[in-house]
């Protein structure tokens, strides 16, 4: 399946989600190939850091390719994850024509809902006729969600996303704002490798399992630091 992780705004968590998902899939016995089409190259940097440190599993990440669409379509049954940024709109649109699914992380704010609306508006007409998979799914979810139930923005953002034409599903499995993401990334690790029993890990696993319902997860190992 080809999953493109996209939206217009930087900092919404595309690369973080792409990286954590790629490792989660590999850990659960899926073969993954990643594409980093953002000139910021965050996903490639993370994969490189990971291999320098010696963390396993390794990730196979490609950078921009000519005839991108053909490359994306050439991987058969492998899971393909594509991290795209607005800095390369041409690549974003080309990747979206090949996608089975577009995953859109949205931070909980009005500005991010507007940016998502604009994103749908920009990509819709340009890519619809070219799509390989006519059942392509647009899946949005709130990333960096508020931890406290009393804060309204997360609910309001989800409600607004549900109203947007062009979005097929709003995942109820939101990812909350957790410092663990930043810390684990700086070690070339995912939240569920670094702190397998943390809330961040639990949330991420629920999120990934919702995206890949046919995968039955291998139980997490408890680390020594968590036992201490
Ligand atoms: N759910 C989250 N909680 C806390 N920090 C997050 C979360 N998602 C992403 N981040 C952090 O936000 C920053 C931007 O994320 P990044 O994935 O680089 O965004 P993008 O690729 O969309 O520009 C990174 O430092 C990342 O670790
Ligand atoms: Mg990025």
mmCIF file of C-alpha atoms in Angstrom, residues 29-224:
data_model
loop_
_atom_site.group_PDB
_atom_site.id
_atom_site.type_symbol
_atom_site.label_atom_id
_atom_site.label_comp_id
_atom_site.label_asym_id
_atom_site.label_seq_id
_atom_site.Cartn_x
_atom_site.Cartn_y
_atom_site.Cartn_z
ATOM 1 C CA UNK A 29 7.470 -7.918 9.961
ATOM 2 C CA UNK A 30 6.437 -5.729 7.056
ATOM 3 C CA UNK A 31 8.903 -4.665 4.386
ATOM 4 C CA UNK A 32 8.918 -0.895 4.157
ATOM 5 C CA UNK A 33 10.366 1.487 1.655
ATOM 6 C CA UNK A 34 10.297 5.192 2.451
ATOM 7 C CA UNK A 35 10.552 8.216 0.200
ATOM 8 C CA UNK A 36 11.678 11.557 1.534
ATOM 9 C CA UNK A 37 10.533 14.212 -0.948
ATOM 10 C CA UNK A 38 10.944 17.197 1.347
ATOM 11 C CA UNK A 39 14.094 19.316 0.770
ATOM 12 C CA UNK A 40 14.403 19.469 4.574
ATOM 13 C CA UNK A 41 15.283 15.741 4.415
ATOM 14 C CA UNK A 42 14.185 15.035 8.004
ATOM 15 C CA UNK A 43 13.186 11.441 7.302
ATOM 16 C CA UNK A 44 16.512 10.746 5.542
ATOM 17 C CA UNK A 45 18.443 12.364 8.407
ATOM 18 C CA UNK A 46 16.582 10.229 10.944
ATOM 19 C CA UNK A 47 17.267 7.046 8.990
ATOM 20 C CA UNK A 48 20.950 7.989 8.687
ATOM 21 C CA UNK A 49 21.259 8.776 12.408
ATOM 22 C CA UNK A 50 19.552 5.480 13.177
ATOM 23 C CA UNK A 51 21.994 3.484 11.106
ATOM 24 C CA UNK A 52 25.042 5.408 12.463
ATOM 25 C CA UNK A 53 23.966 4.620 16.020
ATOM 26 C CA UNK A 54 23.307 1.025 14.996
ATOM 27 C CA UNK A 55 19.608 0.940 15.909
ATOM 28 C CA UNK A 56 17.705 -1.898 14.272
ATOM 29 C CA UNK A 57 15.698 -2.334 12.110
ATOM 30 C CA UNK A 58 17.384 -0.208 9.456
ATOM 31 C CA UNK A 59 15.170 1.897 7.227
ATOM 32 C CA UNK A 60 15.413 2.080 3.449
ATOM 33 C CA UNK A 61 14.706 5.691 2.505
ATOM 34 C CA UNK A 62 14.943 7.035 -1.034
ATOM 35 C CA UNK A 63 15.205 10.686 -1.899
ATOM 36 C CA UNK A 64 13.641 12.445 -4.892
ATOM 37 C CA UNK A 65 13.528 10.333 -8.049
ATOM 38 C CA UNK A 66 12.857 11.227 -11.652
ATOM 39 C CA UNK A 67 9.603 9.606 -12.836
ATOM 40 C CA UNK A 68 8.650 9.429 -9.189
ATOM 41 C CA UNK A 69 5.259 7.882 -9.799
ATOM 42 C CA UNK A 70 6.770 4.831 -11.534
ATOM 43 C CA UNK A 71 9.170 4.338 -8.624
ATOM 44 C CA UNK A 72 6.379 4.532 -6.089
ATOM 45 C CA UNK A 73 4.329 2.015 -8.045
ATOM 46 C CA UNK A 74 7.215 -0.437 -8.476
ATOM 47 C CA UNK A 75 7.300 -1.927 -4.961
ATOM 48 C CA UNK A 76 4.607 -4.576 -5.272
ATOM 49 C CA UNK A 77 3.354 -5.720 -1.864
ATOM 50 C CA UNK A 78 5.780 -3.647 0.178
ATOM 51 C CA UNK A 79 4.500 -0.873 2.394
ATOM 52 C CA UNK A 80 5.479 2.443 0.824
ATOM 53 C CA UNK A 81 5.566 5.563 3.011
ATOM 54 C CA UNK A 82 6.102 8.953 1.410
ATOM 55 C CA UNK A 83 6.986 12.091 3.368
ATOM 56 C CA UNK A 84 6.244 15.199 1.314
ATOM 57 C CA UNK A 85 6.423 18.892 2.152
ATOM 58 C CA UNK A 86 4.912 21.948 0.529
ATOM 59 C CA UNK A 87 8.407 23.028 -0.545
ATOM 60 C CA UNK A 88 8.078 20.588 -3.428
ATOM 61 C CA UNK A 89 4.490 20.864 -4.628
ATOM 62 C CA UNK A 90 5.197 19.094 -7.916
ATOM 63 C CA UNK A 91 6.484 16.024 -6.057
ATOM 64 C CA UNK A 92 3.578 16.203 -3.634
ATOM 65 C CA UNK A 93 1.052 16.128 -6.444
ATOM 66 C CA UNK A 94 2.864 13.371 -8.327
ATOM 67 C CA UNK A 95 3.079 11.212 -5.190
ATOM 68 C CA UNK A 96 -0.608 11.774 -4.503
ATOM 69 C CA UNK A 97 -1.548 10.431 -7.941
ATOM 70 C CA UNK A 98 0.117 7.130 -6.994
ATOM 71 C CA UNK A 99 -1.254 6.968 -3.434
ATOM 72 C CA UNK A 100 -3.741 4.477 -2.038
ATOM 73 C CA UNK A 101 -4.060 6.664 1.006
ATOM 74 C CA UNK A 102 -3.132 10.181 2.059
ATOM 75 C CA UNK A 103 -2.516 10.674 5.738
ATOM 76 C CA UNK A 104 -2.920 14.261 6.896
ATOM 77 C CA UNK A 105 -1.627 15.254 10.346
ATOM 78 C CA UNK A 106 -3.383 18.364 11.628
ATOM 79 C CA UNK A 107 -2.400 20.253 14.785
ATOM 80 C CA UNK A 108 -5.404 21.479 16.776
ATOM 81 C CA UNK A 109 -5.905 25.073 15.639
ATOM 82 C CA UNK A 110 -8.110 27.078 13.327
ATOM 83 C CA UNK A 111 -5.109 28.051 11.206
ATOM 84 C CA UNK A 112 -4.290 24.377 10.682
ATOM 85 C CA UNK A 113 -7.863 23.574 9.677
ATOM 86 C CA UNK A 114 -7.700 26.390 7.107
ATOM 87 C CA UNK A 115 -4.347 25.125 5.848
ATOM 88 C CA UNK A 116 -5.825 21.629 5.483
ATOM 89 C CA UNK A 117 -8.813 23.039 3.586
ATOM 90 C CA UNK A 118 -6.434 24.850 1.248
ATOM 91 C CA UNK A 119 -4.358 21.694 0.832
ATOM 92 C CA UNK A 120 -7.460 19.746 -0.254
ATOM 93 C CA UNK A 121 -8.404 22.543 -2.604
ATOM 94 C CA UNK A 122 -4.972 22.663 -4.226
ATOM 95 C CA UNK A 123 -4.431 18.941 -4.698
ATOM 96 C CA UNK A 124 -7.984 17.851 -5.518
ATOM 97 C CA UNK A 125 -8.519 19.165 -9.044
ATOM 98 C CA UNK A 126 -4.892 18.649 -10.097
ATOM 99 C CA UNK A 127 -4.617 15.023 -9.065
ATOM 100 C CA UNK A 128 -8.091 13.501 -9.325
ATOM 101 C CA UNK A 129 -7.995 12.553 -13.017
ATOM 102 C CA UNK A 130 -4.503 11.068 -12.651
ATOM 103 C CA UNK A 131 -5.131 8.826 -9.659
ATOM 104 C CA UNK A 132 -4.106 5.204 -10.048
ATOM 105 C CA UNK A 133 -6.425 4.105 -7.241
ATOM 106 C CA UNK A 134 -9.906 5.536 -7.627
ATOM 107 C CA UNK A 135 -10.689 4.359 -4.079
ATOM 108 C CA UNK A 136 -7.937 6.524 -2.675
ATOM 109 C CA UNK A 137 -8.647 7.474 0.938
ATOM 110 C CA UNK A 138 -7.959 10.831 2.556
ATOM 111 C CA UNK A 139 -7.385 10.183 6.246
ATOM 112 C CA UNK A 140 -6.911 13.095 8.651
ATOM 113 C CA UNK A 141 -6.008 12.962 12.325
ATOM 114 C CA UNK A 142 -5.079 15.431 15.027
ATOM 115 C CA UNK A 143 -1.407 15.421 15.926
ATOM 116 C CA UNK A 144 -0.008 17.336 18.910
ATOM 117 C CA UNK A 145 -3.462 17.070 20.491
ATOM 118 C CA UNK A 146 -4.075 18.741 23.842
ATOM 119 C CA UNK A 147 -3.559 16.489 26.836
ATOM 120 C CA UNK A 148 -6.343 18.011 28.904
ATOM 121 C CA UNK A 149 -9.931 17.187 28.056
ATOM 122 C CA UNK A 150 -11.019 20.690 29.073
ATOM 123 C CA UNK A 151 -9.114 22.262 26.163
ATOM 124 C CA UNK A 152 -11.605 22.563 23.322
ATOM 125 C CA UNK A 153 -9.368 22.969 20.296
ATOM 126 C CA UNK A 154 -8.723 19.278 19.683
ATOM 127 C CA UNK A 155 -12.446 18.431 19.575
ATOM 128 C CA UNK A 156 -13.185 21.505 17.496
ATOM 129 C CA UNK A 157 -10.456 20.628 15.034
ATOM 130 C CA UNK A 158 -11.759 17.067 14.659
ATOM 131 C CA UNK A 159 -15.303 18.351 14.182
ATOM 132 C CA UNK A 160 -14.125 20.852 11.551
ATOM 133 C CA UNK A 161 -12.121 18.158 9.740
ATOM 134 C CA UNK A 162 -15.186 15.905 9.602
ATOM 135 C CA UNK A 163 -17.022 18.685 7.760
ATOM 136 C CA UNK A 164 -14.342 19.210 5.111
ATOM 137 C CA UNK A 165 -15.274 17.868 1.682
ATOM 138 C CA UNK A 166 -12.481 15.644 0.446
ATOM 139 C CA UNK A 167 -11.726 13.987 3.798
ATOM 140 C CA UNK A 168 -12.977 10.395 3.974
ATOM 141 C CA UNK A 169 -12.025 9.571 7.554
ATOM 142 C CA UNK A 170 -11.014 11.445 10.673
ATOM 143 C CA UNK A 171 -9.176 8.952 12.857
ATOM 144 C CA UNK A 172 -10.324 8.952 16.475
ATOM 145 C CA UNK A 173 -6.813 7.754 17.434
ATOM 146 C CA UNK A 174 -5.235 11.174 17.906
ATOM 147 C CA UNK A 175 -1.591 11.652 18.884
ATOM 148 C CA UNK A 176 -1.143 13.986 21.837
ATOM 149 C CA UNK A 177 1.599 16.501 22.347
ATOM 150 C CA UNK A 178 4.309 14.424 24.026
ATOM 151 C CA UNK A 179 7.915 15.493 24.602
ATOM 152 C CA UNK A 180 8.910 11.873 23.970
ATOM 153 C CA UNK A 181 8.701 12.424 20.210
ATOM 154 C CA UNK A 182 11.405 15.085 20.170
ATOM 155 C CA UNK A 183 13.637 13.208 22.602
ATOM 156 C CA UNK A 184 13.414 9.883 20.867
ATOM 157 C CA UNK A 185 14.013 11.416 17.427
ATOM 158 C CA UNK A 186 17.276 12.934 18.632
ATOM 159 C CA UNK A 187 18.452 9.364 19.388
ATOM 160 C CA UNK A 188 17.263 8.052 16.019
ATOM 161 C CA UNK A 189 14.542 6.122 17.826
ATOM 162 C CA UNK A 190 10.775 5.918 17.936
ATOM 163 C CA UNK A 191 8.719 6.637 21.041
ATOM 164 C CA UNK A 192 7.736 2.989 21.345
ATOM 165 C CA UNK A 193 11.362 1.780 21.178
ATOM 166 C CA UNK A 194 12.633 4.292 23.713
ATOM 167 C CA UNK A 195 9.753 4.050 26.207
ATOM 168 C CA UNK A 196 7.647 1.023 25.215
ATOM 169 C CA UNK A 197 5.244 1.448 28.113
ATOM 170 C CA UNK A 198 4.759 5.193 27.916
ATOM 171 C CA UNK A 199 1.470 6.873 27.053
ATOM 172 C CA UNK A 200 3.082 8.178 23.868
ATOM 173 C CA UNK A 201 3.977 4.624 22.826
ATOM 174 C CA UNK A 202 0.537 3.301 23.698
ATOM 175 C CA UNK A 203 -1.114 6.053 21.662
ATOM 176 C CA UNK A 204 1.201 5.567 18.729
ATOM 177 C CA UNK A 205 0.584 1.814 18.630
ATOM 178 C CA UNK A 206 -3.186 2.341 18.710
ATOM 179 C CA UNK A 207 -2.842 4.872 15.884
ATOM 180 C CA UNK A 208 -0.661 2.557 13.756
ATOM 181 C CA UNK A 209 -2.931 -0.434 14.396
ATOM 182 C CA UNK A 210 -5.924 1.614 13.216
ATOM 183 C CA UNK A 211 -4.081 2.401 9.989
ATOM 184 C CA UNK A 212 -2.944 -1.201 9.421
ATOM 185 C CA UNK A 213 -5.748 -3.316 10.936
ATOM 186 C CA UNK A 214 -4.456 -6.566 9.406
ATOM 187 C CA UNK A 215 -1.229 -6.433 11.423
ATOM 188 C CA UNK A 216 -1.277 -8.267 14.731
ATOM 189 C CA UNK A 217 1.334 -6.631 16.861
ATOM 190 C CA UNK A 218 4.354 -8.310 18.368
ATOM 191 C CA UNK A 219 4.296 -7.412 22.104
ATOM 192 C CA UNK A 220 6.705 -4.657 23.176
ATOM 193 C CA UNK A 221 9.812 -5.536 25.173
ATOM 194 C CA UNK A 222 10.241 -3.794 28.488
ATOM 195 C CA UNK A 223 13.523 -1.855 28.722
ATOM 196 C CA UNK A 224 15.840 -1.861 31.730
#
